Structure formats: C-alpha cells, structure tokens
C-alpha cells in the first residue's frame, strides 16, 4: 500500500520540476518576445501605428481664372459633383463597383480605367468614377448609398470656357491625368486627387504653375474603417493666380468666324505695347470638350480633319514667308547701301543667272521700278537684282532683328523657331556651298527660309512702329516702352510708304482691299507662296488658275498689314493655307479684320 | 449546507470545521487572481473608450458571480470531488454532444448552449471535467499500471472523445488545450517519455492526413501565420495589426485610455482574445511584464499547493488545473505576439467572456480546496486512507 503512493509521489515530484522548468522557459520566451516587439522594434511599430491613425488628404485648390483685356471671363471654374470610390472602405470593392455600374452605366474605356486604378492605386487613394454628375444621377446614387460602400459624392471643380471657341488657340485646355503624367512626377501629391486636371496646351499649359495654386492639406485621425474620428489640422488650399490676357475675346471670335473653315491664322498686335489683341488659328474647336474626358469619336474627328484643328498654326505653322520677306531684304539692301531708293531697276519678267532663269510673278515684267514701286508691285526681278549684290548674312542679320529665326515668346509653349538659312547652315545641313540661286530664292522669301505667322506679325509690328516690340499675351508684361530698332528711321519709313502704296495706290497688289475707316487707312504687303513647283511647260501654256487646282495644290495666301498708316497702332497678319493668293484671299480678310479692330478700339482718354 | 458537513462513513480520520477551512484558505493566492481580473476590467474600460459599458461592468458582475462559485467549490469536501469526478465528466460530455447535435441542426459552428440566463460553453466545462476525471483515474493507479500501455488507453479515450466533438464544432484552440493538458498530466503521472516520443513522431507523420481534415479557414490561419505579409488586409490583418499595437506601446506605453490602435478599432474584437494588445499599447512593456509576473505567481502557487498536498488526487488536480491555466496564457500570448497561429484562446482572467471566467474560478476553487485539505489522505478508491 505504501508502495502505491510513495513511488508515484517521487516520480511526480521529478516531473513537476521538469514541467516547472519547461514553463519557466516558455515565460522567458514570452518576455523575450515582448522585449523584442516593444523595446527593440518599438519605434518601427509606433511609426506604423501613427500611419494607421493619421490620414492626410489633399484638398483641391481652385484654378486661376483667365480674363481678356476687357475683363471678360475667358476661363472659369464651375462647381460639379463627382462620384469617387475609396477602395479600402469597401469590403468587396468589385461588388460595389458592379452595383455602381448598374445604376450609372459607363463606357468600356472608363470601366477599364477605373478597374486599373482600383487595382493599382493605394487602397486609400480615391478613384474617380464619374465626373459632372447630373441631378438625376446624384439622386440615384444618394438613394442607393447603402449598396455602395466606399463611394462618396464629392464637390469638384470643372474648367469652363465660356467666351467662345475663338479663344481656344490661346487658352488651350486642361484634361485629366494619364498614367504617363503620374509616372513622370511621382512627387506631386496633387496627381493623386481624383478629377485633377492639368493644362495640356495653350496658356493652360504654359501658365500651369501660376494657375494651379497650392493644395490644402487636411490631417485627420481615422479609425480602422477609414472614417474620420477628428480633424487634427487643416491647411486651406490656396487658389491659383488669375491671369489677364491682352486678347480681345470679341476680336477672337470675329476673326475665327472670318477665317471660317480655312486652315488659317490671324494675328493682331498693338505695335506700341506688343499686346496681342487677336491670335487665332482655324478651324478651331470647343475646348470644353476636353474637360470631360473627350470621346473617341470627337477626338478622332479632330485628329483626322485635313485642316488640322489641333495645330496652333499661328504659333507652330512653318511656312515660306514669300513676298513679305521682300520688306526684310529691302531693309537689308537699304541699310547696306545696295539699294538706292530712287534708282530704277528694269523688270523684264525674268532674271538670268548662269543658264538658269528666275521669273517674276508678272510674266511680261514690270518695267523700270523705284524701291517703293518694287514693294508696291511686289516685283521679284527687282529683288533678284538686289540679291545679286548683297551677302546672305546681311539679310539674315536683318531678319533676325525683325524677329525671324527665333521663338517670339508670346507666352504659349510649343512655338516653332522657323529657319533662317545661312551659308554655314547649308554647309552643315546639305553639305553644299551657298549659291547665288539660294540668294535669289531668299530675296523673295522662298527656298529654305521658314517662318511662323507670329514671326511675320512681329516683323510687321516692328517695321510699323520702328521699335523693338516684343509681342505678348500677358497684360502685365505689355506696355513697356520698347527701344527703337537699330535701323535708319528713314528706311523704315520707305518700307511703310511702299506698304501704303500696296493698298492705297492704283496698281498696288492689294488695292481692291483698301478702306478708309474714320480716316484710318491700312498699309500692307501681300504674299502668295507656291506649294508646288510650276514647270516650264506649264509656264509656256499659261499658269492654271488657282480655282481649277485641287485645294491642297493651291498657293498659300498671306497678307501682313498695319493701321493707321500715319501713326500705326496695329500690325496684323492673315495667313490662309491654300487660300489661292495674298491679294485675292488674304487682303480682303485683313480689311474686315482691321476695320473691326478699329471699330472696337477703346475710346482714347 | 450539507456539503460542508461531515459525511459520516467517509471522513473518519480527517474532519475540518468550516472555521478551519476559512482559516486555511489561501487568501494571497486569491488576491493575485483578483489583481489580474482588476487589470482586465481596467483594460476593458479603456477599450470601450473609457466606458463601463458594454464590457467592464458586465465583467465585474461576472467576476463576483465567479467569486461565489470559487468559494463554494473551495469549501466542499474534497472527497466529493473525487467521488463525482466521473459523473461530472459524463455530464460535460453529454452537454458537448448536445451542443454538437443542436449545432448540426442549426447553422454553422455552435459552441454554446443558451440557458436563458447564462450562455454555457460545454467545451470550457469539459476542460475542468477532464482534468478532474484524469486526476481521479491516476489517483487510483499504481506506478506499474501507469507505465503499462493497456492502462493508458482509458484516459486517452477520455480525452479523445471530447476532442473529437470539439474539433467538429470546430474549435481548434480548445481541442489543442485539452490535448496538451492531458499530455501534461500523463507526463506528471509518470508515463514514460519514449511513449511521448513515439506519439509525437506518429502525429508528425500523420500531419498530412490531419491537414486534409482542417477547415479552409484553419488552413488559411496556419498559412497566414507562416507568412502574414502574404495577405496583410485579409487573414494576416489580425497578426500584423496585433504586432503593431503591441510594439507601438514601447517601454511604458501610450498611457491609460490613449492607445490609438485599440481605441480606433484597428484590432477587431480586442475585448476578447486580443486584449493583451490593448494592455501592451497603453501600459507598454512594463505593464505586460507586471501581468506576466502575476501569471507566473499564480502558476507557481499552483505548483506549490500541489506539492504540499498529501493526497495524490489533490496534487494531480491542482497541477492539471494550473497547467490548464498556463496553457491559456502561453497559447494566447504566443498567438497575439505572432509566435503561433491564431487560435481562439482567450487571455485568462483578462478577456471578456463569461464561461471562461467562471470555469477558471471553478478551477481556482478546486485548487483552493486542495490547499485547504492539504493534510487529507485519500485512499486508493477515494475513501479515507487505509479504507
């Protein structure tokens, strides 16, 4: 009997000690683990806990407004409502999304965009489901909120261009972000905001930094479900700066209507201040289309239009300036003494250079012409003769001073700089020396020479005012008194006189487009540039009438002008692609445009 | 009051008056237990955002109720425990089968019986019943018998039958605790170590079969435990957030009522199994250490009481119950700290929950009873020594 109890007790005591030791080890492990988590890793977990607790959300700044010179609103923000979706607030985000799509169907592209964003953006980043909710959609969503966990309706801002399509070429547009934008600038937290838009072209793009403002920040404490428990700190968003432009919205729309369906551009500059009153490129389009994501159909229509509405032709159209460049060559000739203004040069209709013939646009010639008459009639032969006596460098230098060969920098990015060909340039580019033929082509604004309408307008503004005008679209940059041009004023006056004759003297190339608006007349210079070569046979048979050619083979029509003629205030360019001829097409448009400019001119104080 | 009185025929040689029992009661042991309960109620108050509702107040009520049960159990005759051990076990088993049957009729997992005024979890009751039954069994066995394989089969079945039902519920945590507690008692009783070795090898070898019987959510928990970063928002969420909450407490914690993780619901249901995270967040390593020391004291008391008991039944009972209590501590803390997979085991005396508190106090009552009757000798068949 004793054996039954005693031995068992002995074993039990040993085993108790064993178990106790084992438990002791387990407790030590727990203490060690606590020490590891709380002391060694404590900092790290504290940080993670803070990250759990704090939610920082950006609030969208209001984008700056844009006004025209008369204070008319060109761009404003309209309040809209958008549906956004925060994935982490939904138990089953796919279910929420399908519920949403049942209520508000979206097209396939949008659905796939939303699905991609939901998958790849961090769970707490809101994803835009639909912008610009209609009142009906709002009510539908509100009523079905219980089925839509994670979806919220947020007040948003949408860009509105209320002043007409005529302003599109200046303003550009904003549009929603693409993956590329986000990838390109990971540091900009604004890019995570749903419905955030950035300027794509025009002023909206070039002035993005000024217009966009600074986002506000709201730091709040959230619980595990992402619901805000309390707001800890809030920095309000700072609205972007407003801009006042020099353009006149009325003129913009007038010029746009005037140019109609032509692929054309028109620019009007105040020659004393550099303010650009009109800056249009046609055909234009409604930039409001881009604010909502533009539909594929609309986008393709714009993209495939042969008149290229998406190109800002006034800024990026590269053309031969044609006869307008005779003003530059003339000035260079006068300055270098090659031209004596009153010495006549006889035009027989052609100039022979070696065994190459250079034709005047007038087949039988103009006869003997003074400099002023040569400008008036736009005689090619006169300038061929000048070209044979002048170095190309002199012409290029003059052209550069008038604004060719470099971006004018009116305030919109993407400007083309054109091309001023020099012997060095030709050698580098074509591995050929400069020939006299190149000089002759240059003298009538053809050949390698390329310029944009804004450069032509700048040159005319400088000739008209005699000052080194810098055209600009910004009211606050304009108005500084520009310094005089480094040319003899008398020579500039000669050019202006020639341009006066073009319009106001019988026989001038734009005589039919003359006007007298309260004593204000127009002076100008036509240009017609070929877009195809005229063959010798064709020249013999008689040149085919422009009307009989398919549109794409018709000549470009250019007219550069200023008004009034005595004390010029405005310089302008009308450039019509395939318009047929400068005097026939561009000059009458210019007449209407400049009369409108004078009509709308602010009354002088 | 018949329980406290002398049952003639049973207590010939050993007779304690009620006053003796009150005198012999281990108050310090109870004090440490109550200290832990107090800590638990404090944390429950904090987790509710500084409110007595919905948990702290109810837990206090349950504490007083459980305290009554503890005193009652402490003062009954120890021999009654041995006498009714098997009956109690049978009763618990019937309840377990009942719950299983109702569970199958109803939907999904069912672990409890609603008695109207009290929600009873038979699996909790079984923990005590099994230990009681095993204590009685080994009390009657000789060392030779314990060391024979044949004699080991009945107690193994005693454990395996309820474990089967509990796994069916399914409640992996409780089943594990029954297995471990039984294993510990076998070890204490003197079952040879090589038998454990053979058994463990057999289990490891049959692991693939066990794996196939596991529920999908149990498999996921094990897999998630092995790599919580795999699924940080789903099943791994609990472990990840649990570690963040624990760790962020640092040395002295964020202060009472200032735990951000706990207060902002980053730990779902943190009033029950994950209550340790709230303690660690608000009171830091220091607070957790105090708790662990208290637990250690309670465990050491259990061992000491068992050692001092003159009867084998009392020794095994006190040890079995203490082991059971320790298992709660180790499994819960291990899981909350990310050392073992998440299984549903509450932190003893801290977690919110009625049955666990009551069964723990019943267990402590039995340990107190063993302590009070430490001088008592009990014969092989349960009567007085020499009977």
PDB file of C-alpha atoms in Angstrom, chain A residues 190 238 247 321:
ATOM      1  CA  UNK A 190      -1.955  66.580 -56.383  1.00  0.00           C
ATOM      2  CA  UNK A 238      -4.532  78.457 -51.910  1.00  0.00           C
ATOM      3  CA  UNK A 247      -6.540  89.372 -76.306  1.00  0.00           C
ATOM      4  CA  UNK A 321       7.035  83.966 -95.866  1.00  0.00           C
TER       5      UNK A 321
END
